[in-house]
XYZ file of C-alpha atoms in Angstrom:
414
model
C 62.776 32.872 53.735
C 62.881 29.106 53.264
C 65.420 28.519 50.482
C 68.627 29.200 52.511
C 67.421 26.799 55.231
C 66.494 23.848 53.008
C 69.897 22.133 52.861
C 70.378 22.379 56.630
C 66.902 21.027 57.338
C 67.119 18.056 54.968
C 70.415 17.074 56.593
C 68.800 17.322 60.025
C 66.237 14.781 58.791
C 69.059 12.281 58.235
C 69.871 12.791 54.543
C 73.470 12.338 53.412
C 75.148 15.194 51.484
C 74.626 13.262 48.232
C 70.910 12.765 48.900
C 70.604 16.428 49.916
C 72.193 17.422 46.608
C 69.822 15.189 44.628
C 66.837 16.636 46.480
C 68.014 20.161 45.702
C 68.550 19.334 42.027
C 65.114 17.709 41.685
C 63.448 21.081 42.284
C 65.451 22.660 39.450
C 64.598 19.767 37.108
C 60.873 20.152 37.855
C 61.120 23.886 37.195
C 62.966 23.226 33.936
C 60.174 21.110 32.468
C 57.179 22.856 34.038
C 57.910 26.536 33.365
C 57.097 26.425 29.628
C 54.049 24.217 30.202
C 52.640 26.477 32.923
C 53.369 29.543 30.778
C 51.420 28.072 27.843
C 48.617 27.121 30.195
C 48.386 30.716 31.462
C 47.995 31.893 27.835
C 45.132 29.443 27.293
C 43.342 29.453 30.671
C 43.920 33.121 31.536
C 46.299 34.851 33.914
C 43.953 35.131 36.896
C 42.919 31.468 36.998
C 46.450 30.164 36.412
C 47.979 32.578 38.938
C 45.433 31.572 41.576
C 46.016 27.840 41.029
C 49.810 28.258 41.115
C 49.677 30.287 44.342
C 47.380 27.793 46.103
C 49.395 24.727 45.078
C 52.655 26.448 46.046
C 51.085 27.228 49.422
C 50.215 23.528 49.752
C 53.869 22.689 49.059
C 55.084 24.940 51.879
C 52.443 23.573 54.262
C 53.626 20.018 53.504
C 57.212 21.193 53.910
C 56.456 22.484 57.383
C 54.833 19.146 58.274
C 57.624 16.945 56.822
C 59.239 14.731 59.441
C 61.367 12.556 57.135
C 63.225 12.816 53.831
C 60.431 11.181 51.801
C 57.849 13.735 52.958
C 60.385 16.516 52.375
C 60.849 15.410 48.739
C 57.084 15.037 48.301
C 56.553 18.572 49.620
C 58.943 20.010 47.019
C 56.937 18.573 44.100
C 53.982 21.067 44.129
C 56.368 24.031 44.459
C 58.688 22.650 41.761
C 55.832 22.315 39.275
C 53.641 25.308 40.105
C 55.863 27.967 41.710
C 55.871 30.172 38.601
C 53.956 33.064 40.121
C 56.638 35.612 39.170
C 56.614 34.462 35.529
C 52.820 34.663 35.263
C 52.861 38.077 36.950
C 55.401 39.327 34.386
C 53.189 37.988 31.587
C 50.195 39.758 33.138
C 52.110 43.031 33.304
C 53.110 42.663 29.654
C 49.407 42.273 28.822
C 48.395 45.429 30.663
C 50.909 47.977 29.379
C 52.116 49.260 26.030
C 55.372 48.089 24.482
C 57.149 51.319 25.439
C 56.035 51.044 29.060
C 56.702 47.300 29.345
C 60.462 47.245 30.119
C 60.107 50.001 32.727
C 57.201 48.264 34.463
C 58.924 44.858 34.376
C 62.089 46.514 35.715
C 60.121 47.963 38.642
C 58.548 44.549 39.231
C 62.021 42.979 39.283
C 63.070 45.626 41.806
C 60.202 44.655 44.114
C 61.158 40.983 43.724
C 64.797 41.778 44.519
C 63.763 43.490 47.738
C 61.899 40.316 48.706
C 64.922 38.155 47.891
C 67.117 40.497 49.946
C 64.889 40.628 53.042
C 63.655 37.026 52.951
C 66.926 35.274 53.898
C 67.460 37.738 56.776
C 63.993 37.039 58.205
C 64.373 33.297 57.662
C 67.789 33.282 59.314
C 66.418 35.028 62.416
C 63.451 32.647 62.651
C 65.754 29.641 62.242
C 67.418 30.518 65.557
C 64.162 29.736 67.400
C 63.046 26.265 68.483
C 61.250 24.694 65.530
C 62.302 27.702 63.481
C 62.190 25.924 60.120
C 58.620 24.743 60.663
C 57.595 28.248 61.737
C 59.239 29.730 58.636
C 57.491 27.241 56.335
C 54.122 28.028 57.946
C 54.693 31.781 57.540
C 55.487 31.195 53.841
C 52.257 29.181 53.536
C 50.342 32.075 55.145
C 51.894 34.644 52.783
C 50.903 32.558 49.751
C 47.335 32.242 51.085
C 47.257 36.030 51.576
C 48.398 36.492 47.962
C 45.702 34.086 46.765
C 43.121 36.141 48.642
C 44.362 39.329 46.970
C 44.173 37.740 43.506
C 40.646 36.534 44.263
C 39.306 39.741 45.839
C 40.971 42.623 43.997
C 38.865 43.974 41.104
C 40.786 43.354 37.889
C 39.990 41.699 34.614
C 41.897 39.867 31.927
C 43.502 42.029 29.239
C 42.109 41.559 25.765
C 45.154 41.633 23.529
C 45.389 43.197 20.137
C 48.206 44.851 18.234
C 48.217 48.399 16.975
C 50.959 50.651 15.813
C 51.165 52.165 19.295
C 51.267 48.962 21.283
C 48.559 46.933 22.990
C 44.808 47.494 22.963
C 43.256 46.647 26.307
C 39.683 45.595 25.674
C 39.021 48.464 23.235
C 37.189 48.131 19.938
C 38.520 50.273 17.123
C 35.779 51.544 14.813
C 37.058 52.283 11.299
C 35.734 55.464 9.734
C 32.743 54.973 7.453
C 31.346 51.898 9.244
C 27.882 52.109 10.774
C 26.974 50.958 14.271
C 25.077 48.052 12.730
C 28.183 46.888 10.838
C 30.267 47.171 13.990
C 27.723 45.105 15.949
C 27.683 42.495 13.173
C 31.472 42.280 13.275
C 31.376 41.953 17.036
C 28.860 39.088 16.818
C 31.057 37.343 14.236
C 34.141 37.746 16.431
C 32.161 36.426 19.395
C 31.090 33.349 17.439
C 34.688 32.698 16.424
C 35.830 33.154 19.996
C 33.216 30.662 21.230
C 34.412 28.216 18.601
C 37.965 28.571 19.817
C 37.102 28.232 23.490
C 35.005 25.132 22.827
C 38.216 23.131 22.581
C 39.458 21.450 25.755
C 42.171 23.523 27.484
C 44.785 20.782 27.115
C 44.321 20.878 23.327
C 45.076 24.590 23.349
C 48.146 24.041 25.512
C 49.500 21.336 23.174
C 48.851 23.538 20.140
C 50.649 26.459 21.824
C 53.597 24.211 22.693
C 53.911 23.059 19.065
C 53.816 26.651 17.828
C 56.339 27.645 20.491
C 58.750 24.874 19.466
C 58.641 26.032 15.843
C 59.104 29.675 16.816
C 61.986 29.093 19.231
C 64.037 26.965 16.842
C 63.332 28.888 13.630
C 62.848 32.539 14.607
C 64.041 33.188 18.172
C 66.992 30.842 18.631
C 69.403 33.766 18.839
C 67.419 35.546 21.592
C 67.292 32.461 23.805
C 70.912 31.534 23.047
C 72.001 35.011 24.171
C 69.911 34.585 27.328
C 71.584 31.231 28.049
C 75.124 32.501 27.427
C 74.722 35.620 29.554
C 72.993 33.689 32.350
C 75.803 31.124 32.494
C 78.427 33.903 32.364
C 76.917 35.644 35.410
C 76.410 32.337 37.257
C 80.081 31.503 36.720
C 80.966 34.830 38.345
C 78.921 33.980 41.436
C 79.804 30.257 41.500
C 83.096 30.581 43.387
C 82.896 34.206 44.514
C 83.396 33.475 48.223
C 86.196 30.941 47.688
C 88.011 33.074 45.086
C 88.118 36.177 47.302
C 89.417 34.098 50.193
C 92.183 32.578 48.060
C 93.131 35.762 46.205
C 92.851 38.417 48.929
C 92.336 36.515 52.196
C 88.838 37.966 52.626
C 86.721 36.169 55.224
C 83.370 34.688 54.068
C 81.502 37.024 56.434
C 82.924 40.105 54.696
C 82.182 38.564 51.296
C 78.582 38.037 52.430
C 78.302 41.747 53.187
C 79.647 42.523 49.704
C 77.060 40.222 48.097
C 74.237 41.837 50.106
C 75.532 45.288 49.117
C 75.554 44.319 45.430
C 72.058 42.809 45.666
C 70.704 45.975 47.270
C 72.196 48.091 44.475
C 70.784 45.730 41.850
C 67.324 46.273 43.321
C 67.576 49.986 42.470
C 68.394 49.346 38.809
C 64.688 49.248 37.944
C 64.384 52.938 38.749
C 67.226 53.793 36.343
C 65.685 51.796 33.495
C 63.154 54.460 32.489
C 65.702 57.246 31.871
C 68.027 54.780 30.115
C 65.284 53.631 27.746
C 64.403 57.227 26.927
C 68.076 57.832 26.200
C 68.097 54.778 23.890
C 64.735 55.770 22.351
C 63.151 52.558 23.711
C 65.529 50.342 21.755
C 65.804 47.292 24.047
C 68.152 45.495 21.656
C 70.724 48.309 21.718
C 70.467 48.649 25.508
C 70.862 44.881 25.917
C 73.902 44.884 23.629
C 75.597 47.679 25.549
C 74.701 46.299 29.000
C 76.093 42.901 27.933
C 79.292 44.579 26.731
C 79.551 46.343 30.104
C 78.947 43.038 31.926
C 81.688 41.378 29.861
C 84.129 44.221 30.630
C 83.351 44.084 34.358
C 83.798 40.295 34.449
C 87.204 40.793 32.841
C 88.059 43.505 35.380
C 87.040 41.234 38.268
C 89.077 38.337 36.856
C 92.222 40.473 36.681
C 91.548 42.711 39.712
C 94.800 43.412 41.600
C 93.077 44.826 44.712
C 89.819 44.502 46.645
C 88.957 48.032 45.557
C 88.743 46.860 41.947
C 86.570 43.915 43.041
C 84.147 46.222 44.876
C 84.013 48.563 41.868
C 83.293 45.744 39.419
C 80.681 44.171 41.741
C 78.911 47.526 42.136
C 78.513 48.099 38.393
C 77.785 44.423 37.677
C 74.697 44.595 39.878
C 73.348 47.338 37.594
C 74.360 45.857 34.247
C 73.015 42.374 34.990
C 69.691 43.704 36.349
C 69.194 45.868 33.259
C 70.227 42.996 30.978
C 67.668 40.621 32.540
C 64.848 43.097 31.974
C 65.918 43.892 28.410
C 66.187 40.235 27.344
C 62.663 39.588 28.660
C 61.342 42.620 26.795
C 63.146 41.505 23.620
C 61.569 38.039 23.874
C 58.097 39.592 24.068
C 58.837 42.101 21.285
C 60.013 39.413 18.860
C 57.572 36.675 19.845
C 54.478 38.820 20.299
C 52.344 39.483 23.374
C 49.733 36.872 22.407
C 51.873 34.164 24.017
C 53.710 36.143 26.684
C 53.205 33.431 29.286
C 54.747 30.757 27.074
C 57.619 33.026 26.035
C 58.495 33.929 29.619
C 58.169 30.255 30.558
C 60.650 29.231 27.853
C 63.005 31.938 29.116
C 62.809 30.494 32.622
C 63.543 27.017 31.234
C 66.603 28.393 29.443
C 67.816 29.922 32.710
C 67.214 26.591 34.459
C 69.449 24.901 31.881
C 72.088 27.491 32.767
C 71.802 26.559 36.441
C 72.565 22.956 35.494
C 75.478 23.805 33.169
C 77.176 26.525 35.247
C 78.278 24.373 38.235
C 79.865 21.816 35.884
C 81.769 24.472 33.917
C 82.761 26.216 37.135
C 84.257 23.034 38.583
C 86.369 22.423 35.479
C 87.503 26.070 35.192
C 88.363 26.263 38.880
C 90.838 23.433 38.443
C 92.898 25.849 36.336
C 92.660 28.968 38.508
C 90.416 30.707 41.081
C 89.806 33.240 38.297
C 88.892 30.457 35.846
C 85.073 30.611 36.194
C 84.703 34.395 35.662
C 87.301 34.256 32.845
C 85.185 31.605 31.122
C 82.199 33.874 31.714
C 84.014 36.608 29.770
C 84.373 34.260 26.790
C 80.673 33.287 26.867
C 79.621 36.933 27.147
C 81.785 37.785 24.115
C 80.021 35.053 22.111
C 76.634 36.479 23.163
C 77.704 39.997 22.117
C 78.893 38.649 18.754
C 75.520 36.938 18.156
C 73.623 40.112 19.076
C 75.789 42.187 16.748
C 75.091 39.876 13.796
C 71.356 39.398 14.380
C 69.290 42.566 14.277
C 65.957 42.551 16.123
C 62.843 41.593 14.194
C 59.411 43.084 14.441
C 56.969 41.128 16.558
C 54.404 41.407 13.796
C 56.532 39.217 11.561
C 56.416 36.205 13.828
C 53.607 36.662 16.324
C 51.058 35.087 13.989
C 52.841 31.773 14.489
C 51.724 31.772 18.113
C 48.042 32.299 17.380
C 45.852 29.233 17.496
C 44.201 28.190 14.277
C-alpha cells in the first residue's frame, strides 16, 4: 500500500528529485546487507523469535513513517524497515522447515501466489486512500496496524519450531528414529547425549553462532553454490531489464498510452499469481526435478524476451507478457527450491537471505544496464536480457545439480 506513494510523499516534504532518489536507494542498500545477516540470525535464534522481532520493528518503521513531517524523519523511518523487513524470507524458510523436499516447491509456490495477491491489491488500496486528506499518513498507520495484527498471530497461534534432520524421504519434524535392535534404555541414553550436546551448542552467545554461520555461508557460496546464485542474478537482471522501460518502449513502438500499459502490467501480475497452482502438476510431470524445470522455464523466458524484443504488433506483446508471467513465477520458485536442495535445509534462512541479497544486487545493476542499452534502441534492455538469460541457460546446462547431503554439512556449526 505504501511503496507506490513513497516518492510522491518525500517530494511533498521538500526533497529534490536527487534526494528522493538517494532516499529510495538507501532502502535497497540496507536490504542488500541485512538480508543475509537476518537469515543467518533466524537459523540461530529460531524462526518464531526472529519473525516476531522483524514484524514488530517493521511496524515501528511504518509508524515512524506516518509521523514523519520532514525528510530527516522520513529517512530515519525507513531504517527499521530496510534492516528488518524480511518477513517473507523468514516465512519461506519456515515453510521449508515444515514440509518435505517434494512438497517444498509447491508450498513455496502457493506462498508466492498469496504474496502476489497482496502486491496486486496493495497499490490499488493505497492509491484510493491517497486521494483522501492526509491519505499517506492514514495508509502508513493502516500498514502499522496490519503488522501488529501479524505479530499477534505469530505470538498467539499454536505452532512450534521444526526440528530438522535429513532422511532419504526428506525432513524429519521432531521425530526420533529408533533403529531396530536398540533397547529403550539405549535410546534414552542417546537422547540424553544429544541433549547435552545441544545444550553445549546453545551455550554460545547468539552473535557467535551468526558469525560462524556467515563464515560457513561465505565458503559454501563461493566454492559450491556460485553457479546457482549466478543463475539467479542473471535471470533476475534479465527480467528487470524487460520491465525497466516497458511503459516507455510500448509508447515509442506502438503509441500505447501509459494507462493502457498499466492495465497490461496488472493483467500480467494477476496471471503470475496463479502460477503457484500450476506448479504442482508441472513438478509431477518433471518427477520433482527442480533443476530441469528451472532450465526449461528459463529457456521459455529467454524465448519470450526475444519475442517481445522483435514483436511486430501489440498482439505479440500481449502474448509474450502473458506467458512471461508464468515462466518467471515458476522460475523464481524453482531457483529458491534449488538453493535449499543444494545448500541443505539446516541453513534455509541464510540461504534465502543470500538469494535476496543477490536479487538486490540485480536491482542496482539493472537500471544502469537499462540506461546504456536504451541509448541504442527502445528494444535494447529486453534484448540485453535475452543475452543474459542465454548465459544463465548455458551455466545451468554445464553444471548438474548436486545432492544437498554433499554440502549441507558445511553449514552445520561445529
